[in-house]
XYZ file of C-alpha atoms in Angstrom:
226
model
C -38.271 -1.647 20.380
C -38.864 0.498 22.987
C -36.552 3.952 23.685
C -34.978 2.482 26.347
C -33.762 -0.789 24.870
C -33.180 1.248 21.374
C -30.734 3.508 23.619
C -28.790 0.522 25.345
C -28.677 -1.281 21.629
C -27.425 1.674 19.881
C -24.802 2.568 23.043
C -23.615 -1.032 22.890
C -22.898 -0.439 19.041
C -21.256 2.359 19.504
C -18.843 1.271 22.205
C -18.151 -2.138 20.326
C -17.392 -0.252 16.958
C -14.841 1.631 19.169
C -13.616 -0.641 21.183
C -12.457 -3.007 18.401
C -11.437 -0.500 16.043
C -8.785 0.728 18.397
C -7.383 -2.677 18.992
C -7.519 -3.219 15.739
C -5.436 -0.143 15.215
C -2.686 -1.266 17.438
C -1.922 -4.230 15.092
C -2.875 -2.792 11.998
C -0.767 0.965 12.625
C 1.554 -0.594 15.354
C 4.330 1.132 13.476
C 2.131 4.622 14.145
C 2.087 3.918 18.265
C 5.384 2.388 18.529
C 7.537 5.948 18.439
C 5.365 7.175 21.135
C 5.880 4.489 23.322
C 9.956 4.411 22.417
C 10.003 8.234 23.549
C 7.963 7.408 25.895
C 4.979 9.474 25.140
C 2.417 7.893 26.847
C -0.096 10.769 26.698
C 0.230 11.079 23.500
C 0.009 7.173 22.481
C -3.427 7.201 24.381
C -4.559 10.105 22.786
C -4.091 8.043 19.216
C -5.959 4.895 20.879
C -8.568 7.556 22.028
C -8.652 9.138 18.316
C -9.283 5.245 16.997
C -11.755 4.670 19.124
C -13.798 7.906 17.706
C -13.246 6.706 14.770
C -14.431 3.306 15.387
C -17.517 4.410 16.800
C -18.155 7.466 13.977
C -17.982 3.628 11.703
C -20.698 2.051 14.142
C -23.071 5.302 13.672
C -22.822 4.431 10.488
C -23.406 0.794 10.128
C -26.528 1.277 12.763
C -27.944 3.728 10.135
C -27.276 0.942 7.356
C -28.840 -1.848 9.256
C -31.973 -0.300 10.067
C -31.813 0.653 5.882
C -31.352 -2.668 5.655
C -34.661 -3.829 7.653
C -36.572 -1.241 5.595
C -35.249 -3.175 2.249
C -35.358 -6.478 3.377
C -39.162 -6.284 4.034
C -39.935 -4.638 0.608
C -38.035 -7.315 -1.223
C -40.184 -9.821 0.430
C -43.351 -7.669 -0.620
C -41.826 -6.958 -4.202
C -40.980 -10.941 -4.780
C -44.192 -12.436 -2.588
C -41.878 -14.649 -1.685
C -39.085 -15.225 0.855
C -37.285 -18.464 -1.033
C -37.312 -15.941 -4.483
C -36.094 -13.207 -2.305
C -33.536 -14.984 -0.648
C -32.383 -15.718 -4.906
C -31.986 -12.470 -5.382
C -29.949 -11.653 -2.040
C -27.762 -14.443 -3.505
C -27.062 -12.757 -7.280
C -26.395 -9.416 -5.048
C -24.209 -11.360 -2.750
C -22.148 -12.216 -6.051
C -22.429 -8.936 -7.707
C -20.747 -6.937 -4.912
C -17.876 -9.547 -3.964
C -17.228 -9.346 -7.829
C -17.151 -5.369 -7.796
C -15.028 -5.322 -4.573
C -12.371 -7.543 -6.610
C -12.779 -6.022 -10.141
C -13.677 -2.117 -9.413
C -12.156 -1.992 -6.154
C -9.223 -4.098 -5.108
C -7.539 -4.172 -8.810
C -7.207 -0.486 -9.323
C -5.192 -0.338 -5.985
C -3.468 -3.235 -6.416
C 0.171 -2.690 -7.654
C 1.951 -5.825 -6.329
C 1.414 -9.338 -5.100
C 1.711 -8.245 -1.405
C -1.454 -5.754 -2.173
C -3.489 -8.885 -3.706
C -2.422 -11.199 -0.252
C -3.665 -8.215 1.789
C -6.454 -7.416 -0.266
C -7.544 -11.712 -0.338
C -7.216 -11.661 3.512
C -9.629 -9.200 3.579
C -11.738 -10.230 1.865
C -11.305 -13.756 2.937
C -12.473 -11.913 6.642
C -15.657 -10.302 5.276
C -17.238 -13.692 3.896
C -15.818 -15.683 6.616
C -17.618 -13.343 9.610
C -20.429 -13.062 6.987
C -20.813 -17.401 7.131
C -19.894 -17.353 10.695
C -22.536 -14.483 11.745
C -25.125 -16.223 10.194
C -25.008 -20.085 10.870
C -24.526 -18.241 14.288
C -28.366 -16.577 13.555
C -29.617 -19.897 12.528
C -28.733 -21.436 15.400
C -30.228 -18.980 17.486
C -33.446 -18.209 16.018
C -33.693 -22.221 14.356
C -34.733 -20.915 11.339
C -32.794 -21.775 8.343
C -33.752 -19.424 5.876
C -32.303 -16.103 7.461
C -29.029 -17.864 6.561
C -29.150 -16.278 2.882
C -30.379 -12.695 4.335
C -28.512 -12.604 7.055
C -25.311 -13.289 4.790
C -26.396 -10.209 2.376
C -26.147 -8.102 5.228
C -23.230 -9.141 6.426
C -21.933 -9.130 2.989
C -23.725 -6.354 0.963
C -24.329 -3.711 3.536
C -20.995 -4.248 5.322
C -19.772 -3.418 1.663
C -21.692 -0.661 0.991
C -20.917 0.945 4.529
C -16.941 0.234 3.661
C -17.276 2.077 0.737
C -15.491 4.957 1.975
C -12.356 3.637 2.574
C -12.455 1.812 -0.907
C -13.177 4.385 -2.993
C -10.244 6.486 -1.212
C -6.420 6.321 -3.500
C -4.286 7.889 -0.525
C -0.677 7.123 0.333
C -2.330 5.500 3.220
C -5.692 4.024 2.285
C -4.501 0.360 2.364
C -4.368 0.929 6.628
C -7.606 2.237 6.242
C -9.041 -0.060 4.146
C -7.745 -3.000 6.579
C -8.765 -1.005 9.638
C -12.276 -0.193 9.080
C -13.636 -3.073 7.924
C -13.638 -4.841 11.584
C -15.298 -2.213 13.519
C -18.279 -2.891 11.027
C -17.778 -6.349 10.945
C -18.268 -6.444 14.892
C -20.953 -3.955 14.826
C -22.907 -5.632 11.886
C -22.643 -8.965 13.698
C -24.265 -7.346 16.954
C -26.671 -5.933 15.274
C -28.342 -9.215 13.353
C -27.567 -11.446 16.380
C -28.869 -9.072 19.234
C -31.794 -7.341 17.504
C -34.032 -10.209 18.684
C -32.882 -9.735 22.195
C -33.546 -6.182 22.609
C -37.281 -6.619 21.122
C -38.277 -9.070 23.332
C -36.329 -7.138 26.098
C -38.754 -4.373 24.903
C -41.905 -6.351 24.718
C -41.306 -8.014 28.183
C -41.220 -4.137 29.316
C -44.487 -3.301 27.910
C -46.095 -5.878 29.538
C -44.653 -5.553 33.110
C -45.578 -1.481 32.307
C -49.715 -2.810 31.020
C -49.466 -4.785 34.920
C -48.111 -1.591 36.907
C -50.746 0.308 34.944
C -53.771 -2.181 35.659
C -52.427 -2.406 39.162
C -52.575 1.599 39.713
C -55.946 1.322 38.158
C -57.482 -1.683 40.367
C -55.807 0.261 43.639
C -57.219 4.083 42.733
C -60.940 2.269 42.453
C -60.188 0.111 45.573
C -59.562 3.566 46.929
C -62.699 5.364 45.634
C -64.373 2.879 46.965
């Protein structure tokens, strides 16, 4: 990928993460916005959209650093294994470990009622369903059926791994962040593995019109010396 194209992907990211994770925060917090607006605080209630947007796009910095990790891995387990189909096996036991470790290590310690185990399910219930959507969405685009398994242990896996932080947290509050920062990666992740494609041949097409200004220059500066 060329700078240019690597600027616009990562800008796109960045604005996405944002832009979702502050409407996600108005339905997720509402009750945080609503006094402003009922005191009529308006400068104020867009400074706390404005603060969730940072924050969504701090989360997309983030899950751009853990999908080009990602890239990195995937292409050494398909030199480790010598073999995409055993590969894509292995994505699948991972797949399984983590959702198990999200339930088990993650969700039950928190979870001290059956409202905290419907939230919890919902989310978790969002994660594999944008994971199954995202990537019958790749194989459709690309018409290759076996990125269905890797692109699922991204959505899946790394999503998980980049989520982390809120997980791992045991504040008053960490159930709203737990719920709120899981879509702005979620969007971002799914931009990433869909658009990726776009952007590189965006970049090659640029090379090549760049090789014809450059032949052209070269053809008119002998045309000249001559």
């Amino acid at each position: 990928m060329t700078i240019r194209n690597w600027i616009k992907f990562a800008f796109w990211a960045v604005v996405i993460g944002g832009l979702v994770n502050a409407v996600a925060s108005l339905i997720i917090r509402w009750d945080f916005y609503q006094p402003y607006l009922a005191n009529g605080e308006i400068v104020e209630f867009l400074a706390a959209i404005i603060w969730n947007f940072v924050l969504g796009a701090t989360m997309s910095v983030m899950a751009q650093a853990g999908f080009f990790a990602y890239l990195t891995l995937h292409q050494v387990g398909v030199n480790i294994f010598r073999s995409l189909t055993l590969w894509n096996w292995v994505q699948v036991v991972l797949i399984i470990i983590v959702l198990v470790d999200i339930v088990v290590f993650r969700f039950a310690p928190g979870a001290e009622t059956a409202g905290d185990w419907v939230i919890y399910g919902i989310l978790l219930m969002v994660l594999v369903g944008a994971a199954i959507f995202t990537a019958i969405k790749k194989v459709k685009m690309t018409q290759k059926p076996h990125v269905l398994i890797s692109t699922m242990f991204f959505m899946v896996v790394v999503t998980s791994l980049e989520w982390i932080i809120a997980l791992m947290g045991r504040q008053d509050n960490i159930d709203v962040y737990v719920a709120l920062l899981l879509f702005p990666l979620l969007a971002v992740n799914a931009f990433q593995i869909l658009m990726l494609p776009k952007y590189n041949a965006q970049s090659e097409s640029d090379r090549k019109k760049l090789e014809k200004r450059r032949k052209a220059r070269k053809e008119a500066a002998k045309t000249a010396e001559a």
